[in-house]
Amino acid sequence: MKYVLVTGGVVSGLGKGVTASSIGVVLEACGLRVTSIKIDPYLNTDAGTMSPFEHGEVFVLDDGGEVDLDLGNYERFLDVTLTKDNNITTGKIYQSVLDKERKGDYLGKTVQVVPHITDAIKDWIESVSLIPVDGKEGQADVCVIELGGTVGDIESMPFIEALRQLSFSVGQENFCLIHVSLIPVLGVVGEQKTKPTQHSVRELRALGLTPHFLACRSAQPLLEATKAKLSQFCHVPAANILNIHDVPNIWHVPLLLRNQNAHHSILKQLNLTSVATAPDLDSWTKMAETFDNLTDHVKIAMVGKYIGLTDSYLSVVKALLHACIACSLKPQIEWIAASDLEDESEKSTPEAHAAAWKILKSAECVLVPGGFGDRGVSGMVLAAKYARENKVPYLGICLGMQIAVIEFARSVLGLERANSTEFDAQTPDPVVIFMPEGSRTHMGSTMRLGSRRTHLESRDSLTSKLYGDVCYVDERHRHRYEVNPEVSQVLEEAGLRLVGKDDTGKRIEVIELHDHPFYVGVQFHPEFKSRPTRPSPLFLGKSLFSFQN
Ligand code: GLN
């Protein structure tokens, strides 16, 4: 196995994940098989209990892993299916070591960070890198490892030490270290500053790791003089100083790396030149250029709770992009804080209320994504009602589907207080309820998670048609509540089409409306499996049919 380690220096938020996945794309374009591991040095076992407000979305894998959103980038860029073990956290490592300690595996020994924690990290990396993730048999050629955080963080120290040991044990030609750093420009003089990078490389070297490459983030292309200085002070050959300057969209990053011959130098470092081909990035070039040149817009209202940080719905945004590229439209995503639509807000914040409704009414379609907790729920119900009554295309994802059911029960069945027990435990009409198999005591990893089968009962349903006339789909889930199976019949009699069910035939997975151009709610999250070249059918919607004709 060949390892490419990507570390970061100076500041967080440099786009290390995009850089690491773009390196993977370039290597894949050279005919190599690539897998990836993301290390998050925090203590949480996984991202499942973290707030999207703080960390952005929780990405869900086929195997039910609730992981860092960077794994979503890897899946989309490399077109692979990762496992929960591809995301390593301090929590997972300590848990495995402590479990072994309790079992007596270290009997007689003092259990320490070095060597026990560091050994556990190395073993984890070495075994996970062997898992095939691209649907083929056998191991990948290269494993890209991204170390989260910034070099020098206290919590990443055991990982740095483990990776130093790994680099030594696997040998020079199997290990390539790429350090992502920032080259700021200061003041009126506008000079590209190398000092922060010098310091972070010095820090890395003090910890025993010497970067083979620098990937420098900058606003403008790096000047030759800047590169020369970096090379001299950071102990990195000038040819190995890569520059990722600002580009119009992230699909340009693999192209930028290819244009700087990054693949050539990385392959040389890893002694892979003889097995690799010339990079074929035609589809990436097409995608990046198509996106830059889109002129027609489509206005999409995203009605959610976590709209302050758009990373909270990263995969939904990406899925919209994939679908838009396929129909040559530029997505104009209009974020609406659901609570601004509510009657309450008309009194407390009339301007925000008016603005929110103006946006909703001008949008060509409405999307209510997943979410938890009762904030903004009434606003989402109003958005669903608006879309249903005005025949505006509506896609409800997970919470968005539950909202559509609540709205239907209230407006069509006349059950004014119909609700989910998540938002009103005392509701007389619980149309959405806690799933019997859920845990009321433990929050971590206890939801209905990962890939589950949804049987599309009715072949004439829009959903079945969109997925290509299929009778089932396997999509990823993450929820604790479900539509109350006891109300299925009344909902159906009143005109709500319950077209998708789980394996038991009882749990409602997909709802549709007949007399509406596009009103679809799904209990699963189609956004997690959308790929740049294979947009999710539900996001593409009816435009899919126009392509087929
Ligand atoms: N809060 C809802 C549930 O737990 C919806 C979850 C979601 O949208 N991911 O079922």
Coordinates of C-alpha atoms and ligand atoms in Angstrom, one line a residue:
M1 CA 0.0 0.0 0.0
K2 CA 1.2 3.5 -0.9
Y3 CA 0.1 6.3 1.5
V4 CA -0.4 10.0 0.7
L5 CA -0.7 11.9 3.9
V6 CA -2.3 15.4 3.8
T7 CA -1.7 17.6 6.7
G8 CA -2.7 21.3 7.3
G9 CA -0.9 24.3 8.7
V10 CA -1.5 27.9 9.7
V11 CA -5.3 28.0 9.8
S12 CA -8.2 25.7 9.6
G13 CA -10.7 25.9 6.8
L14 CA -8.1 25.9 4.0
G15 CA -10.0 23.3 2.0
K16 CA -7.7 20.5 3.0
G17 CA -10.5 18.0 2.3
V18 CA -11.0 19.3 -1.2
T19 CA -7.2 19.3 -1.8
A20 CA -6.9 15.7 -0.5
S21 CA -9.8 14.5 -2.6
S22 CA -8.5 16.3 -5.7
I23 CA -5.2 14.6 -5.3
G24 CA -7.1 11.3 -5.2
V25 CA -9.0 12.3 -8.4
V26 CA -5.8 13.0 -10.2
L27 CA -4.3 9.7 -9.2
E28 CA -7.5 7.9 -10.2
A29 CA -7.3 9.7 -13.5
C30 CA -3.9 8.1 -13.9
G31 CA -5.5 4.7 -13.7
L32 CA -4.8 4.0 -10.1
R33 CA -7.3 2.7 -7.5
V34 CA -7.6 5.1 -4.6
T35 CA -9.1 4.8 -1.1
S36 CA -9.1 7.4 1.7
I37 CA -9.1 7.8 5.4
K38 CA -10.1 10.9 7.3
I39 CA -8.7 11.4 10.8
D40 CA -10.6 13.6 13.1
P41 CA -8.7 14.1 16.3
Y42 CA -11.7 15.1 18.4
L43 CA -12.9 12.8 21.3
N44 CA -16.4 12.1 19.9
T45 CA -16.7 8.5 18.7
D46 CA -18.3 9.8 15.6
A47 CA -20.0 12.9 14.2
G48 CA -23.5 11.6 15.0
T49 CA -23.9 13.7 18.1
M50 CA -22.4 16.9 16.8
S51 CA -24.4 19.9 15.8
P52 CA -24.6 20.9 12.2
F53 CA -24.3 24.5 13.4
E54 CA -20.8 23.8 14.6
H55 CA -19.4 21.2 12.3
G56 CA -21.6 21.2 9.2
E57 CA -23.7 18.3 8.1
V58 CA -23.3 14.8 9.5
F59 CA -22.6 12.6 6.5
V60 CA -24.2 9.1 6.4
L61 CA -22.5 6.1 4.9
D62 CA -24.1 2.9 3.5
D63 CA -23.0 1.0 6.6
G64 CA -24.8 3.5 8.8
G65 CA -21.6 5.4 9.9
E66 CA -22.3 9.0 10.9
V67 CA -19.2 10.7 9.8
D68 CA -17.4 13.9 9.0
L69 CA -18.7 15.7 5.9
D70 CA -15.2 15.4 4.3
L71 CA -16.1 11.7 3.7
G72 CA -18.9 13.0 1.5
N73 CA -16.3 14.9 -0.6
Y74 CA -14.3 11.7 -1.0
E75 CA -17.3 9.6 -2.0
R76 CA -18.3 12.3 -4.5
F77 CA -14.9 13.0 -5.9
L78 CA -13.6 9.5 -6.1
D79 CA -16.9 7.8 -6.7
V80 CA -16.3 5.3 -3.9
T81 CA -18.4 3.8 -1.1
L82 CA -16.6 4.2 2.2
T83 CA -17.1 2.5 5.6
K84 CA -17.4 4.0 9.0
D85 CA -13.9 2.7 9.8
N86 CA -12.6 5.1 7.1
N87 CA -13.2 7.9 9.6
I88 CA -10.9 7.6 12.6
T89 CA -11.4 9.7 15.7
T90 CA -9.6 9.9 19.0
G91 CA -12.7 8.5 20.6
K92 CA -12.7 5.4 18.4
I93 CA -9.0 4.8 19.0
Y94 CA -9.2 5.2 22.8
Q95 CA -12.3 3.1 23.0
S96 CA -10.6 0.2 21.1
V97 CA -7.5 0.4 23.4
L98 CA -9.6 0.6 26.6
D99 CA -11.7 -2.3 25.5
K100 CA -8.5 -4.3 25.0
E101 CA -7.2 -3.2 28.3
R102 CA -10.4 -4.4 30.1
K103 CA -10.2 -7.8 28.3
G104 CA -6.7 -8.2 29.6
D105 CA -4.9 -8.0 26.3
Y106 CA -2.2 -5.8 27.8
L107 CA -2.0 -7.8 31.0
G108 CA 0.9 -6.7 33.2
K109 CA 1.7 -3.7 31.1
T110 CA 1.3 0.0 31.7
V111 CA -1.0 1.2 28.9
Q112 CA 0.4 4.4 27.4
V113 CA -0.2 6.8 24.5
V114 CA 3.1 5.6 23.0
P115 CA 3.1 2.7 22.1
H116 CA -0.4 1.5 22.7
I117 CA -2.5 4.4 21.2
T118 CA 0.0 5.0 18.4
D119 CA 0.1 1.3 17.6
A120 CA -3.7 1.2 17.5
I121 CA -3.7 4.1 15.1
K122 CA -1.2 2.5 12.8
D123 CA -3.0 -0.9 12.9
W124 CA -6.3 0.9 12.1
I125 CA -4.8 2.7 9.1
E126 CA -3.1 -0.3 7.8
S127 CA -6.2 -2.6 8.0
V128 CA -8.7 0.0 6.8
S129 CA -6.6 0.9 3.8
L130 CA -7.0 -2.6 2.5
I131 CA -10.8 -2.5 2.3
P132 CA -11.9 -2.2 -1.3
V133 CA -14.2 0.9 -1.7
D134 CA -14.6 1.1 -5.5
G135 CA -16.8 -2.0 -6.0
K136 CA -13.8 -4.0 -7.3
E137 CA -12.0 -6.8 -5.6
G138 CA -8.6 -6.5 -3.9
Q139 CA -7.0 -3.5 -2.3
A140 CA -6.5 0.0 -3.8
D141 CA -3.1 1.2 -5.0
V142 CA -3.0 4.4 -2.9
C143 CA -4.6 5.4 0.3
V144 CA -5.0 9.2 0.8
I145 CA -5.1 10.0 4.6
E146 CA -6.3 13.4 5.6
L147 CA -5.3 14.5 9.1
G148 CA -7.9 16.9 10.4
G149 CA -7.1 20.0 12.4
T150 CA -3.8 22.0 12.2
V151 CA -0.3 20.7 12.9
G152 CA 0.6 21.6 16.4
D153 CA -2.9 21.0 17.9
I154 CA -2.5 19.1 21.2
E155 CA -5.1 16.5 20.2
S156 CA -3.4 15.6 16.9
M157 CA -0.1 14.8 18.5
P158 CA -0.6 11.0 18.9
F159 CA -1.7 10.8 15.3
I160 CA 1.4 12.7 14.1
E161 CA 3.6 10.4 16.1
A162 CA 1.8 7.3 14.7
L163 CA 2.1 8.7 11.1
R164 CA 5.8 9.4 11.6
Q165 CA 6.3 5.8 12.7
L166 CA 4.2 4.6 9.8
S167 CA 6.2 6.6 7.3
F168 CA 9.4 5.0 8.7
S169 CA 8.0 1.4 8.7
V170 CA 6.5 1.5 5.2
G171 CA 9.6 3.2 3.7
Q172 CA 10.3 6.2 1.6
E173 CA 8.8 5.1 -1.7
N174 CA 5.5 4.2 -0.1
F175 CA 4.8 7.4 1.7
C176 CA 4.2 10.9 0.4
L177 CA 3.5 13.8 2.7
I178 CA 1.6 16.9 1.3
H179 CA 1.3 19.8 3.6
V180 CA -1.5 22.3 2.9
S181 CA -0.7 25.8 3.9
L182 CA -1.8 29.4 3.4
I183 CA 0.1 32.2 1.7
P184 CA -1.6 35.4 2.7
V185 CA -1.0 38.7 1.1
L186 CA -0.6 41.7 3.4
G187 CA -1.2 45.4 3.2
V188 CA -0.7 47.8 0.4
V189 CA 2.6 46.3 -0.8
G190 CA 0.7 43.1 -1.6
E191 CA 3.5 40.8 -0.9
Q192 CA 2.9 37.0 -0.7
K193 CA 3.9 36.1 2.8
T194 CA 5.7 32.8 3.3
K195 CA 6.5 33.0 7.0
P196 CA 3.4 31.3 8.4
T197 CA 4.1 28.4 6.1
Q198 CA 7.8 28.3 7.2
H199 CA 6.7 28.1 10.8
S200 CA 4.2 25.3 10.2
V201 CA 6.7 23.3 8.2
R202 CA 9.2 23.8 11.0
E203 CA 6.7 22.5 13.5
L204 CA 6.0 19.5 11.4
R205 CA 9.7 18.8 11.0
A206 CA 10.2 19.1 14.8
L207 CA 7.7 16.3 15.1
G208 CA 9.7 14.1 12.8
L209 CA 7.8 14.6 9.5
T210 CA 9.2 16.3 6.5
P211 CA 6.8 17.3 3.8
H212 CA 7.6 16.2 0.2
F213 CA 5.1 18.6 -1.2
L214 CA 3.5 21.9 -0.2
A215 CA 0.1 22.7 -1.4
C216 CA -0.2 26.4 -1.0
R217 CA -3.6 28.1 -0.9
S218 CA -3.6 31.7 -2.1
A219 CA -5.9 34.2 -3.7
Q220 CA -3.7 34.8 -6.7
P221 CA -1.2 32.4 -8.4
L222 CA 2.1 32.1 -6.5
L223 CA 5.0 34.2 -7.9
E224 CA 8.2 32.4 -8.8
A225 CA 10.0 34.3 -6.2
T226 CA 7.5 33.1 -3.5
K227 CA 8.0 29.5 -4.6
A228 CA 11.8 29.9 -4.5
K229 CA 11.7 31.3 -1.0
L230 CA 9.3 28.5 0.2
S231 CA 11.6 25.9 -1.4
Q232 CA 14.7 27.3 0.3
F233 CA 13.2 27.7 3.8
C234 CA 10.9 24.7 3.9
H235 CA 13.2 22.1 2.5
V236 CA 10.9 21.2 -0.4
P237 CA 12.0 21.1 -4.1
A238 CA 10.5 24.0 -6.1
A239 CA 8.9 21.5 -8.5
N240 CA 7.0 20.1 -5.5
I241 CA 5.5 23.4 -4.5
L242 CA 1.9 23.2 -5.7
N243 CA -0.4 26.1 -5.8
I244 CA -4.1 26.0 -5.3
H245 CA -5.2 29.6 -5.9
D246 CA -8.8 30.6 -5.8
V247 CA -10.8 29.1 -8.7
P248 CA -14.4 29.6 -9.8
N249 CA -15.6 26.2 -8.6
I250 CA -14.0 23.2 -6.7
W251 CA -14.0 21.0 -9.8
H252 CA -11.1 23.1 -11.1
V253 CA -8.8 21.9 -8.3
P254 CA -7.9 18.5 -9.8
L255 CA -7.3 20.3 -13.1
L256 CA -5.1 22.9 -11.4
L257 CA -3.0 20.0 -9.8
R258 CA -2.7 18.2 -13.2
N259 CA -1.6 21.4 -14.9
Q260 CA 1.2 21.7 -12.4
N261 CA 2.2 18.1 -13.1
A262 CA 1.5 17.2 -9.5
H263 CA 0.6 13.6 -10.6
H264 CA 4.0 13.2 -12.2
S265 CA 5.9 14.2 -9.0
I266 CA 3.6 12.3 -6.6
L267 CA 3.9 9.1 -8.8
K268 CA 7.6 9.6 -8.8
Q269 CA 7.8 9.9 -5.0
L270 CA 5.7 6.7 -4.7
N271 CA 7.6 4.8 -7.4
L272 CA 4.4 4.3 -9.4
T273 CA 5.4 5.9 -12.7
S274 CA 5.7 2.7 -14.5
V275 CA 2.1 1.5 -13.7
A276 CA 0.3 4.8 -14.1
T277 CA -1.2 6.2 -17.3
A278 CA -1.4 9.8 -18.5
P279 CA -4.2 11.6 -16.5
D280 CA -7.6 11.5 -18.2
L281 CA -9.6 14.4 -16.7
D282 CA -11.9 15.0 -19.7
S283 CA -15.2 14.6 -17.7
W284 CA -13.9 16.9 -14.9
T285 CA -12.8 19.5 -17.4
K286 CA -16.3 19.4 -19.0
M287 CA -18.0 19.6 -15.7
A288 CA -15.9 22.5 -14.4
E289 CA -16.3 24.5 -17.7
T290 CA -20.0 23.8 -18.1
F291 CA -20.6 25.1 -14.6
D292 CA -18.6 28.3 -15.2
N293 CA -20.6 29.0 -18.4
L294 CA -24.2 28.4 -17.1
T295 CA -26.4 31.4 -17.7
D296 CA -30.0 30.2 -17.0
H297 CA -30.9 30.1 -13.4
V298 CA -33.3 28.0 -11.4
K299 CA -34.5 29.5 -8.1
I300 CA -34.7 26.9 -5.3
A301 CA -36.1 27.8 -1.9
M302 CA -34.3 25.8 0.9
V303 CA -36.5 26.0 4.0
G304 CA -34.5 24.8 7.0
K305 CA -33.3 25.4 10.5
Y306 CA -29.5 25.5 10.2
I307 CA -29.3 28.1 7.4
G308 CA -26.6 30.2 9.1
L309 CA -23.9 27.7 8.0
T310 CA -24.5 26.4 4.5
D311 CA -22.2 23.4 5.2
S312 CA -25.1 22.1 7.4
Y313 CA -26.7 20.9 4.2
L314 CA -23.6 20.4 2.2
S315 CA -24.7 17.1 0.4
V316 CA -28.1 18.6 -0.4
V317 CA -26.4 21.6 -2.0
K318 CA -24.0 19.3 -3.9
A319 CA -26.9 17.1 -5.1
L320 CA -28.6 20.2 -6.4
L321 CA -25.4 21.2 -8.2
H322 CA -25.1 17.8 -9.8
A323 CA -28.7 17.9 -11.0
C324 CA -28.4 21.4 -12.2
I325 CA -25.3 20.7 -14.3
A326 CA -27.2 17.8 -15.9
C327 CA -30.0 20.3 -17.0
S328 CA -27.7 23.2 -17.8
L329 CA -29.1 25.4 -15.1
K330 CA -27.3 27.5 -12.5
P331 CA -28.7 26.8 -9.1
Q332 CA -29.8 29.9 -7.3
I333 CA -30.3 28.6 -3.8
E334 CA -32.4 30.9 -1.6
W335 CA -32.0 30.1 2.1
I336 CA -35.1 30.7 4.2
A337 CA -35.0 30.4 8.0
A338 CA -38.1 28.4 8.5
S339 CA -39.0 30.4 11.6
D340 CA -39.2 33.6 9.6
L341 CA -42.2 32.2 7.7
E342 CA -44.2 31.7 10.9
D343 CA -47.1 33.9 12.1
E344 CA -45.1 34.7 15.2
S345 CA -42.4 36.3 13.2
E346 CA -44.9 38.6 11.5
K347 CA -45.2 40.4 14.8
S348 CA -41.7 40.1 16.2
T349 CA -39.7 40.5 13.0
P350 CA -42.0 41.8 10.3
E351 CA -39.3 42.6 7.8
A352 CA -37.7 39.1 8.0
H353 CA -41.2 37.6 7.7
A354 CA -42.0 39.6 4.6
A355 CA -38.7 38.9 3.0
A356 CA -39.0 35.1 3.7
W357 CA -42.4 35.0 2.1
K358 CA -41.3 37.0 -0.9
I359 CA -38.4 34.6 -1.5
L360 CA -40.7 31.6 -1.1
K361 CA -43.3 33.0 -3.5
S362 CA -40.7 33.8 -6.1
A363 CA -39.0 30.4 -6.0
E364 CA -39.5 27.8 -8.7
C365 CA -39.4 24.9 -6.3
V366 CA -39.2 24.2 -2.6
L367 CA -37.0 21.9 -0.7
V368 CA -37.3 21.0 3.0
P369 CA -34.3 19.1 4.1
G370 CA -33.6 16.9 7.1
G371 CA -33.5 18.2 10.7
F372 CA -34.1 17.7 14.3
G373 CA -35.9 19.5 17.1
D374 CA -39.0 21.7 16.9
R375 CA -37.5 25.0 15.9
G376 CA -38.9 26.3 12.6
V377 CA -41.3 23.3 12.2
S378 CA -44.4 25.5 11.9
G379 CA -42.6 27.5 9.2
M380 CA -41.8 24.4 7.3
V381 CA -45.4 23.3 7.5
L382 CA -46.4 26.6 6.0
A383 CA -43.9 26.1 3.2
A384 CA -45.2 22.6 2.4
K385 CA -48.8 24.0 2.5
Y386 CA -47.8 26.8 0.1
A387 CA -46.1 24.3 -2.3
R388 CA -49.0 21.9 -2.2
E389 CA -51.8 24.4 -2.7
N390 CA -49.9 26.4 -5.4
K391 CA -48.6 23.4 -7.3
V392 CA -45.0 24.4 -6.8
P393 CA -42.6 21.5 -7.0
Y394 CA -41.8 20.2 -3.5
L395 CA -39.1 17.8 -2.3
G396 CA -39.2 16.9 1.4
I397 CA -36.3 14.9 2.7
C398 CA -36.6 13.0 5.9
L399 CA -38.0 15.7 8.2
G400 CA -39.3 17.3 5.0
M401 CA -41.4 14.3 4.4
Q402 CA -42.7 14.2 7.9
I403 CA -43.6 17.9 7.6
A404 CA -45.6 17.2 4.4
V405 CA -47.5 14.5 6.3
I406 CA -48.2 16.8 9.3
E407 CA -49.4 19.5 6.9
F408 CA -51.6 17.1 5.0
A409 CA -53.2 15.8 8.2
R410 CA -53.8 19.3 9.4
S411 CA -55.2 20.9 6.2
V412 CA -56.8 18.0 4.4
L413 CA -57.9 15.7 7.2
G414 CA -58.7 18.7 9.4
L415 CA -56.7 17.4 12.3
E416 CA -55.5 20.9 13.5
R417 CA -53.2 19.6 16.2
A418 CA -51.7 16.8 14.2
N419 CA -48.0 16.6 14.8
S420 CA -44.9 14.5 15.4
T421 CA -44.4 13.4 18.9
E422 CA -40.8 14.8 18.5
F423 CA -42.3 18.3 18.5
D424 CA -45.4 17.8 20.7
A425 CA -45.4 14.8 23.0
Q426 CA -49.1 15.5 23.9
T427 CA -50.5 15.8 20.4
P428 CA -54.0 14.2 20.1
D429 CA -53.1 13.2 16.6
P430 CA -49.6 11.8 16.4
V431 CA -49.2 11.3 12.7
V432 CA -45.4 10.9 13.1
I433 CA -44.1 8.8 16.0
F434 CA -41.0 7.5 17.7
M435 CA -39.9 4.3 16.1
P436 CA -40.3 1.3 18.4
E437 CA -36.7 0.1 17.9
G438 CA -35.2 3.4 18.9
S439 CA -33.3 4.0 22.2
R440 CA -34.6 6.6 24.7
T441 CA -31.4 6.5 26.7
H442 CA -28.6 6.6 24.2
M443 CA -28.3 9.2 21.4
G444 CA -25.1 7.9 19.7
S445 CA -25.6 5.6 16.7
T446 CA -29.1 4.6 17.8
M447 CA -31.1 6.0 14.9
R448 CA -32.3 4.0 11.9
L449 CA -29.1 4.4 9.9
G450 CA -27.5 3.7 6.6
S451 CA -28.6 1.9 3.5
R452 CA -32.1 0.4 3.7
R453 CA -34.3 -1.0 1.1
T454 CA -37.4 1.0 0.1
H455 CA -40.0 -1.0 -2.0
L456 CA -41.8 1.2 -4.5
E457 CA -45.2 -0.5 -4.3
S458 CA -46.7 1.3 -7.2
R459 CA -44.9 1.1 -10.5
D460 CA -46.8 4.1 -11.8
S461 CA -45.4 6.3 -9.0
L462 CA -43.3 9.2 -10.0
T463 CA -40.5 8.0 -7.8
S464 CA -40.4 4.6 -9.4
K465 CA -40.3 6.2 -12.8
L466 CA -37.6 8.6 -11.9
Y467 CA -35.4 5.9 -10.6
G468 CA -35.8 4.1 -13.9
D469 CA -39.0 2.0 -13.5
V470 CA -37.7 0.1 -10.5
C471 CA -39.6 -1.7 -7.8
Y472 CA -37.1 -0.8 -5.0
V473 CA -34.3 1.6 -4.2
D474 CA -31.5 1.4 -1.6
E475 CA -30.9 4.8 -0.1
R476 CA -29.4 6.0 3.1
H477 CA -31.4 6.8 6.3
R478 CA -30.9 8.7 9.5
H479 CA -34.1 9.1 11.6
R480 CA -35.7 8.3 14.9
Y481 CA -39.3 9.0 14.0
E482 CA -41.6 7.5 11.3
V483 CA -45.0 8.2 9.9
N484 CA -47.5 6.5 12.2
P485 CA -48.5 3.3 10.4
E486 CA -51.9 3.5 12.0
V487 CA -52.8 6.6 10.0
S488 CA -51.7 5.1 6.7
Q489 CA -55.3 4.3 5.6
V490 CA -56.8 7.6 6.4
L491 CA -54.0 9.5 4.7
E492 CA -54.4 7.3 1.6
E493 CA -58.1 7.6 1.5
A494 CA -57.7 11.4 1.6
G495 CA -55.4 11.3 -1.4
L496 CA -51.9 11.1 -0.1
R497 CA -50.1 8.4 -2.1
L498 CA -48.0 6.2 0.1
V499 CA -45.9 4.7 -2.7
G500 CA -42.8 3.5 -0.9
K501 CA -42.5 1.2 2.2
D502 CA -39.7 -0.6 4.0
D503 CA -39.1 -4.4 4.1
T504 CA -42.0 -4.9 6.6
G505 CA -44.4 -3.2 4.2
K506 CA -45.6 -1.0 7.1
R507 CA -43.1 1.8 7.5
I508 CA -43.8 4.6 5.1
E509 CA -40.8 5.7 3.0
V510 CA -42.2 7.7 0.1
I511 CA -45.2 9.9 -0.3
E512 CA -46.6 11.6 -3.4
L513 CA -49.6 13.6 -4.5
H514 CA -51.4 12.8 -7.7
D515 CA -52.9 16.1 -8.7
H516 CA -49.6 18.0 -8.4
P517 CA -46.7 18.4 -10.8
F518 CA -44.1 17.2 -8.3
Y519 CA -44.9 16.7 -4.6
V520 CA -42.6 14.1 -3.2
G521 CA -41.5 13.3 0.3
V522 CA -38.9 10.6 1.2
Q523 CA -37.9 9.2 4.5
F524 CA -34.4 8.6 3.2
H525 CA -31.7 11.0 2.2
P526 CA -31.1 10.8 -1.6
E527 CA -28.5 13.5 -1.4
F528 CA -25.8 11.2 0.1
K529 CA -25.6 9.0 -3.0
S530 CA -25.7 11.8 -5.6
R531 CA -22.5 12.0 -7.7
P532 CA -21.3 14.7 -10.1
T533 CA -21.8 12.4 -13.1
R534 CA -24.8 10.5 -11.6
P535 CA -27.2 13.0 -10.1
S536 CA -29.8 11.7 -7.7
P537 CA -33.1 11.1 -9.7
L538 CA -35.2 12.9 -7.1
F539 CA -33.2 16.0 -7.5
L540 CA -33.3 15.8 -11.2
G541 CA -37.0 15.4 -11.0
K542 CA -39.1 15.5 -14.1
S543 CA -36.3 17.0 -16.2
L544 CA -35.0 13.4 -16.2
F545 CA -37.8 12.5 -18.6
S546 CA -36.9 15.2 -21.0
F547 CA -33.4 13.8 -21.3
Q548 CA -34.7 10.3 -21.9
N549 CA -37.0 11.5 -24.7
Ligands
GLN1 N1 -36.1 14.4 13.3 C1 -36.6 13.5 12.4 C2 -36.4 12.1 12.9 O1 -35.6 11.8 13.7 C3 -36.1 13.7 11.0 C4 -34.6 13.3 10.9 C5 -34.0 13.8 9.7 O2 -34.5 14.7 9.0 N2 -32.8 13.3 9.4 O3 -37.1 11.2 12.4

